[in-house]
PDB file of C-alpha atoms in Angstrom:
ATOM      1  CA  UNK A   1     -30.270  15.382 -55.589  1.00 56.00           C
ATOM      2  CA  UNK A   2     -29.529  11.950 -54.837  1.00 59.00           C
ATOM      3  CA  UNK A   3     -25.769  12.426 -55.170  1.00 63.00           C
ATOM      4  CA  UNK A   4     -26.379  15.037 -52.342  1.00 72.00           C
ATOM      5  CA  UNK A   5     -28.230  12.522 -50.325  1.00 66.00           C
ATOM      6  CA  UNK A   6     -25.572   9.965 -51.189  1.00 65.00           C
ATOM      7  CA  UNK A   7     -22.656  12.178 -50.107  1.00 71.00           C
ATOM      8  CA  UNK A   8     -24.545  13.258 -46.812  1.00 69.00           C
ATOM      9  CA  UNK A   9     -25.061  10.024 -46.046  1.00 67.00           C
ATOM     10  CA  UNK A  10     -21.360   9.623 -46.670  1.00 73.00           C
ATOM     11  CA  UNK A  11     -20.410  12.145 -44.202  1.00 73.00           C
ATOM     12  CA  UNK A  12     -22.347  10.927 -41.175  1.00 64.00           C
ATOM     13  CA  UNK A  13     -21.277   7.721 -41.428  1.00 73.00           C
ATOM     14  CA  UNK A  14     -17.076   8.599 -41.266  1.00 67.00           C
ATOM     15  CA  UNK A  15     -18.617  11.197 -38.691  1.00 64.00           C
ATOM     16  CA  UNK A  16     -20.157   8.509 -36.497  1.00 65.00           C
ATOM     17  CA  UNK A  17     -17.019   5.995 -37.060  1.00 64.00           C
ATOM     18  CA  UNK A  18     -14.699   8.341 -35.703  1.00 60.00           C
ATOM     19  CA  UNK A  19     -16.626   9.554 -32.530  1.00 62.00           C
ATOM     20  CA  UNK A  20     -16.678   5.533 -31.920  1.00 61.00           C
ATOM     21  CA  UNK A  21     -12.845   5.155 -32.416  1.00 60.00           C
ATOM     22  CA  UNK A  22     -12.763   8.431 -30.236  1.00 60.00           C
ATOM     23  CA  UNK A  23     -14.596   7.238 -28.009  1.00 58.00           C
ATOM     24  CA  UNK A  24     -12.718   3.783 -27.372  1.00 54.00           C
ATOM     25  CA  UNK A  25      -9.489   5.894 -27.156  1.00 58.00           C
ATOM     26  CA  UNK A  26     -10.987   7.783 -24.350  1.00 74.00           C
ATOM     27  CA  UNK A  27     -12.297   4.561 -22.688  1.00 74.00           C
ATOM     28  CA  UNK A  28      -9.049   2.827 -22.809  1.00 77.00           C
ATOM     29  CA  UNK A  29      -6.980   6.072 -22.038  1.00 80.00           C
ATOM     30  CA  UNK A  30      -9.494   5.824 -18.877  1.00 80.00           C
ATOM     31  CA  UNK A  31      -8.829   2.252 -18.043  1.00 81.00           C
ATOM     32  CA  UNK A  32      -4.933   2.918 -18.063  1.00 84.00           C
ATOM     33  CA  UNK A  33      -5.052   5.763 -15.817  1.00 88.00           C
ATOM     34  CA  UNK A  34      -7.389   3.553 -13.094  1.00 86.00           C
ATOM     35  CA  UNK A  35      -4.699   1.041 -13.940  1.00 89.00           C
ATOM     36  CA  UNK A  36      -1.838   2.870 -13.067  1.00 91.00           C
ATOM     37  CA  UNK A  37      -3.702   4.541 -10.122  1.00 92.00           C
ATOM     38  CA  UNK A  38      -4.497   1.365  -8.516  1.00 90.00           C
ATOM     39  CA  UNK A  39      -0.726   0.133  -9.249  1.00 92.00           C
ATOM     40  CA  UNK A  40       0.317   3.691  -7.211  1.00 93.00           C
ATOM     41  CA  UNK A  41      -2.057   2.496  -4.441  1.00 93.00           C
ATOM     42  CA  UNK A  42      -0.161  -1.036  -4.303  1.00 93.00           C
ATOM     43  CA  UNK A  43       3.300   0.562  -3.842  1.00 94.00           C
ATOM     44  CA  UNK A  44       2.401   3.227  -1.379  1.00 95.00           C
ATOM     45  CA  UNK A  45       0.531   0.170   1.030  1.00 95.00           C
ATOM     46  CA  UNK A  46       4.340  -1.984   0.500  1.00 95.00           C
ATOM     47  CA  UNK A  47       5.901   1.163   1.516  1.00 96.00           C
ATOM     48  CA  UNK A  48       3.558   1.601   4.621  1.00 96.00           C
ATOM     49  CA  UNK A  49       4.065  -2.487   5.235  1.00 96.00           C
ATOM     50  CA  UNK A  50       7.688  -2.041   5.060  1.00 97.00           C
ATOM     51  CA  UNK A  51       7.853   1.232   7.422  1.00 96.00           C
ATOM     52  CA  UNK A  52       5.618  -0.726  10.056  1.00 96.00           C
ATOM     53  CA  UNK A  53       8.480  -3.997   9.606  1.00 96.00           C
ATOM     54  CA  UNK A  54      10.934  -1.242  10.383  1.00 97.00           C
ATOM     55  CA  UNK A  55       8.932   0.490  13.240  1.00 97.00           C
ATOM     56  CA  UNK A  56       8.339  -2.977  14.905  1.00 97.00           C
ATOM     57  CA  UNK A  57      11.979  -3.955  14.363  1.00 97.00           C
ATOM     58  CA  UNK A  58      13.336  -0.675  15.305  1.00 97.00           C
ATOM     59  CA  UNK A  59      10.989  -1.284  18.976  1.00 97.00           C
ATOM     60  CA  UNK A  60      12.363  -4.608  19.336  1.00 96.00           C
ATOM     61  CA  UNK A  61      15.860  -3.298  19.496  1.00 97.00           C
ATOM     62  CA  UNK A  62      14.505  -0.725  22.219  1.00 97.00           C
ATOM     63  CA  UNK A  63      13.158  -3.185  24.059  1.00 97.00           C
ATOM     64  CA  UNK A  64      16.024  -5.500  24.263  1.00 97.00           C
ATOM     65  CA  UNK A  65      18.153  -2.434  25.556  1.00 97.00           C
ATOM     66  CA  UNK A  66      15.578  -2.039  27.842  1.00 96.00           C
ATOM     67  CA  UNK A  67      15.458  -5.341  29.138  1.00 96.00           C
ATOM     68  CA  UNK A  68      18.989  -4.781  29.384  1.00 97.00           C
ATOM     69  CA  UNK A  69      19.125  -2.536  31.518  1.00 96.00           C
ATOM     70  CA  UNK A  70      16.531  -3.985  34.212  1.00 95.00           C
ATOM     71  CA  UNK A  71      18.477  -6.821  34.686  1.00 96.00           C
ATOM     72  CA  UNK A  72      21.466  -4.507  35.014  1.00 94.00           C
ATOM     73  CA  UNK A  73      19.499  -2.421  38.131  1.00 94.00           C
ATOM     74  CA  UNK A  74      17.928  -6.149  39.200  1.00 94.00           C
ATOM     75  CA  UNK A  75      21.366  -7.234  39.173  1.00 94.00           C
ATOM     76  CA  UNK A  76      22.602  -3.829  41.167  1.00 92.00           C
ATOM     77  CA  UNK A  77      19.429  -4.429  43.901  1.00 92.00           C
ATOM     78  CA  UNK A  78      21.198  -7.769  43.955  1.00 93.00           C
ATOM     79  CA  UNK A  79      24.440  -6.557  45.064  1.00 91.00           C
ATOM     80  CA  UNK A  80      23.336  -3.856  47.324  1.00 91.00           C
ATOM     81  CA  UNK A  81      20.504  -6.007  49.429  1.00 90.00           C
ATOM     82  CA  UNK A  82      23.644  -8.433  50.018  1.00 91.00           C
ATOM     83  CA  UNK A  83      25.877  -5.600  51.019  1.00 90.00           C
ATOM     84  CA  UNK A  84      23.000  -4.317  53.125  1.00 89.00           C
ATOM     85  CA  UNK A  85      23.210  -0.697  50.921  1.00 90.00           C
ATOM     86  CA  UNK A  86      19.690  -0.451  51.485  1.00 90.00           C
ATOM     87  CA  UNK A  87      19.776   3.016  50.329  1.00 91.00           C
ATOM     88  CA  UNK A  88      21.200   2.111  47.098  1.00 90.00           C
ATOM     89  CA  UNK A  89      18.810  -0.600  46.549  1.00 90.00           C
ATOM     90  CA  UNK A  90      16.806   2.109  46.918  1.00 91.00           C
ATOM     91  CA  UNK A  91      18.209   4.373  44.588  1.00 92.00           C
ATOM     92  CA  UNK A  92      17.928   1.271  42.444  1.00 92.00           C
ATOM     93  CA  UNK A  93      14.686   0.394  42.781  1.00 92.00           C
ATOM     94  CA  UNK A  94      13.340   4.082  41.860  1.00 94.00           C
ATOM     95  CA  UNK A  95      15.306   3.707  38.799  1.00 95.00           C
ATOM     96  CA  UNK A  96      13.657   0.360  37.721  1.00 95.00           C
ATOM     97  CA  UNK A  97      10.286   0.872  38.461  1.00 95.00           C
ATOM     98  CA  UNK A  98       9.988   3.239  35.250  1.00 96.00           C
ATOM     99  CA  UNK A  99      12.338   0.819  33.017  1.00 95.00           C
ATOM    100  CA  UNK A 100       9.699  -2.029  33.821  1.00 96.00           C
ATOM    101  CA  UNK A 101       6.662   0.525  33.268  1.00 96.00           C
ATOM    102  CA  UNK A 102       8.741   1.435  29.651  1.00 96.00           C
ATOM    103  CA  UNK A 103       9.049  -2.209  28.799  1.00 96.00           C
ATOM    104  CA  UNK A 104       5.446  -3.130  29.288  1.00 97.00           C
ATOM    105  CA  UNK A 105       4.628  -0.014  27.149  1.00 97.00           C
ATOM    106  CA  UNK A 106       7.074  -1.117  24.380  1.00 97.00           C
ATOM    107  CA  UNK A 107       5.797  -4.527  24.650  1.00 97.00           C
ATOM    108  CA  UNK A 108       2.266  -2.977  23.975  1.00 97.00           C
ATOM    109  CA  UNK A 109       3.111  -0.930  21.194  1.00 97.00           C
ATOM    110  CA  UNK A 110       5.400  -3.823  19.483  1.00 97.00           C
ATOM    111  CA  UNK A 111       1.841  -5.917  19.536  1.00 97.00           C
ATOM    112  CA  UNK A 112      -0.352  -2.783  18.114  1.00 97.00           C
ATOM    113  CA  UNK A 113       2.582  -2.201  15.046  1.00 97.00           C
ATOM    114  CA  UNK A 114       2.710  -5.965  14.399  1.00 97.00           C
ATOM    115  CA  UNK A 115      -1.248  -6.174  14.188  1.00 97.00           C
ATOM    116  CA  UNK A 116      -1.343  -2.720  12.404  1.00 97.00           C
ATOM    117  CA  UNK A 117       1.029  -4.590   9.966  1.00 97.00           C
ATOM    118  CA  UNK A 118      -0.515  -7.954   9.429  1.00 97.00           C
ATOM    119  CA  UNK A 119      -3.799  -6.770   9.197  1.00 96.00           C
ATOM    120  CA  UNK A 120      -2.578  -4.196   5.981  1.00 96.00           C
ATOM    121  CA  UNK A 121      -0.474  -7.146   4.696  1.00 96.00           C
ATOM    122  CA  UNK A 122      -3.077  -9.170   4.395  1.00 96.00           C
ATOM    123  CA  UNK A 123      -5.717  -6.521   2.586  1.00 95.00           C
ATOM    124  CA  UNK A 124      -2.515  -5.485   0.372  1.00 95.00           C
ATOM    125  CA  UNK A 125      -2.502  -9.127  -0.149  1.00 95.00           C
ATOM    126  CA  UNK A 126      -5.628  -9.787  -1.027  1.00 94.00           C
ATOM    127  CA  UNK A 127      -5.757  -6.001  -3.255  1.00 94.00           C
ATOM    128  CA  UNK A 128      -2.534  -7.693  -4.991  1.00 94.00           C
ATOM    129  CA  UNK A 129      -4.695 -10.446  -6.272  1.00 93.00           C
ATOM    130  CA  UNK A 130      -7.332  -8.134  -7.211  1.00 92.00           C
ATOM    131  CA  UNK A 131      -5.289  -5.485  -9.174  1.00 92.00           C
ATOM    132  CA  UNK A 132      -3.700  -8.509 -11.630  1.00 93.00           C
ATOM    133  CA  UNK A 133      -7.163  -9.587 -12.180  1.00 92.00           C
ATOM    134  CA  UNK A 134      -8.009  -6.107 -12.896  1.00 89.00           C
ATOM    135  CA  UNK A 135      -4.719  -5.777 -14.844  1.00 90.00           C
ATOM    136  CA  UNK A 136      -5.428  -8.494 -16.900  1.00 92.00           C
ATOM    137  CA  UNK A 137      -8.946  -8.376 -17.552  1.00 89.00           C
ATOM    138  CA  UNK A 138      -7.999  -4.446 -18.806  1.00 87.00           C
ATOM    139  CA  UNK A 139      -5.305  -5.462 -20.877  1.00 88.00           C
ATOM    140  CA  UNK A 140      -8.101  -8.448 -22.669  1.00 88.00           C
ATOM    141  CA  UNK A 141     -10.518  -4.926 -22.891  1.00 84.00           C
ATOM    142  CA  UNK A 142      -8.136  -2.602 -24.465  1.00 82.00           C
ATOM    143  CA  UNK A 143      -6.824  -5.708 -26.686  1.00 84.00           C
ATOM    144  CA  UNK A 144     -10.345  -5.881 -27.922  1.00 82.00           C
ATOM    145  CA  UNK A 145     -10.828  -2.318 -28.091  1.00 75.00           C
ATOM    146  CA  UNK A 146      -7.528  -1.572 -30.214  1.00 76.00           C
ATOM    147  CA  UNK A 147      -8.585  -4.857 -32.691  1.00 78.00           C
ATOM    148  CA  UNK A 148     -12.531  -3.309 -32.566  1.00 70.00           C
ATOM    149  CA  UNK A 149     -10.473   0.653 -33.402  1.00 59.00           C
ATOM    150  CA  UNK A 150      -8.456  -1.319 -36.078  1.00 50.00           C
ATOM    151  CA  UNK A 151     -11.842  -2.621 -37.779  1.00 43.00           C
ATOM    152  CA  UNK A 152     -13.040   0.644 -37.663  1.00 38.00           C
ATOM    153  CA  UNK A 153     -10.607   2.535 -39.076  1.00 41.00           C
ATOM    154  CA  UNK A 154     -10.650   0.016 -42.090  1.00 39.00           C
ATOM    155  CA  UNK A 155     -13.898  -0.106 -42.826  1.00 34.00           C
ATOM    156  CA  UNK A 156     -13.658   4.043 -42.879  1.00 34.00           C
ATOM    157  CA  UNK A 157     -12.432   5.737 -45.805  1.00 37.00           C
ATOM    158  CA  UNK A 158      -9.507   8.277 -45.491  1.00 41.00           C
ATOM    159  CA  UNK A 159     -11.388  11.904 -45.627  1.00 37.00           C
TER     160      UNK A 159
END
C-alpha cells in the first residue's frame, strides 16, 4: 500500500514538473512572437518614414519645375508688356495664374508630408527605444526561464 502511495506520489510530481517546463515553453514561445511582432511593426513605420522622405522629395522636385516655369511666363509677361503684345501678356497671364495656384498647393502639401513625417519619426523614435528595452528585458526573462526549465528538468527523473 505504501509503495502505491509512494509511486502515485511519484507520478504527480514528474506530472506537475512538466506542465511547469510546458508551461515556460509556451510563455517564452509567447514572448518571441510579441517580440518579433513588435520588430515587424518597427520596419513597416521606417518603410512608411522613408516613403514620406521620398513623397516630400519627389514634391520638391515638382515644385522647383514649377517655379520654373512661372518665372518662365513672368519672364514672357515681361517681354510682351515691353513689346506692347498685350494680348499675349494676356495669354500669359491666364497661363500663370494656375502655375502660382499649383505652387501654393505644392507648397501646402510639402509642409503636411514633412509634418506627417516628423511627427511618425519621432513616435518610431521613441517606439525604437521602447522595443530594445522590451527586447532586452525579454531576452533577461527567457534567459531565466530556460536556466529555471534547465533546473527543472534536472531535478525530474527521466520517465
Amino acid at each position: 500500500m505504501a509503495m502505491k502511495l509512494f509511486d502515485r506520489v511519484t507520478t504527480l510530481i514528474k506530472a506537475d514538473a512538466h506542465g511547469v517546463v510546458d508551461a515556460l515553453e509556451e510563455r517564452s514561445l509567447l514572448l518571441r512572437q510579441h517580440v518579433r511582432e513588435a520588430e515587424l511593426e518597427l520596419l513597416q513605420k521606417r518603410a512608411r518614414v522613408e516613403a514620406l522622405a521620398e513623397e516630400e522629395a519627389r514634391l520638391g522636385d515638382e515644385l522647383a519645375r514649377c517655379g520654373k516655369r512661372i518665372a518662365a511666363l513672368d519672364e514672357d509677361i515681361a517681354l510682351a508688356m515691353d513689346g506692347e503684345k498685350e494680348d499675349l501678356a494676356r495669354f500669359a497671364i491666364r497661363r500663370v495664374i494656375p502655375e502660382r495656384k499649383e505652387l501654393t498647393a505644392l507648397e501646402v502639401q510639402i509642409a503636411e508630408v514633412a509634418e506627417t513625417r516628423a511627427k511618425l519619426a519621432e513616435r518610431l523614435e521613441e517606439q525604437e527605444s521602447q522595443y530594445e528595452s522590451l527586447r532586452q528585458r525579454a531576452r533577461v526573462h527567457l534567459a531565466e526561464a530556460s536556466r529555471d526549465g534547465d533546473d527543472l528538468q534536472g531535478l525530474v527523473p527521466p520517465a
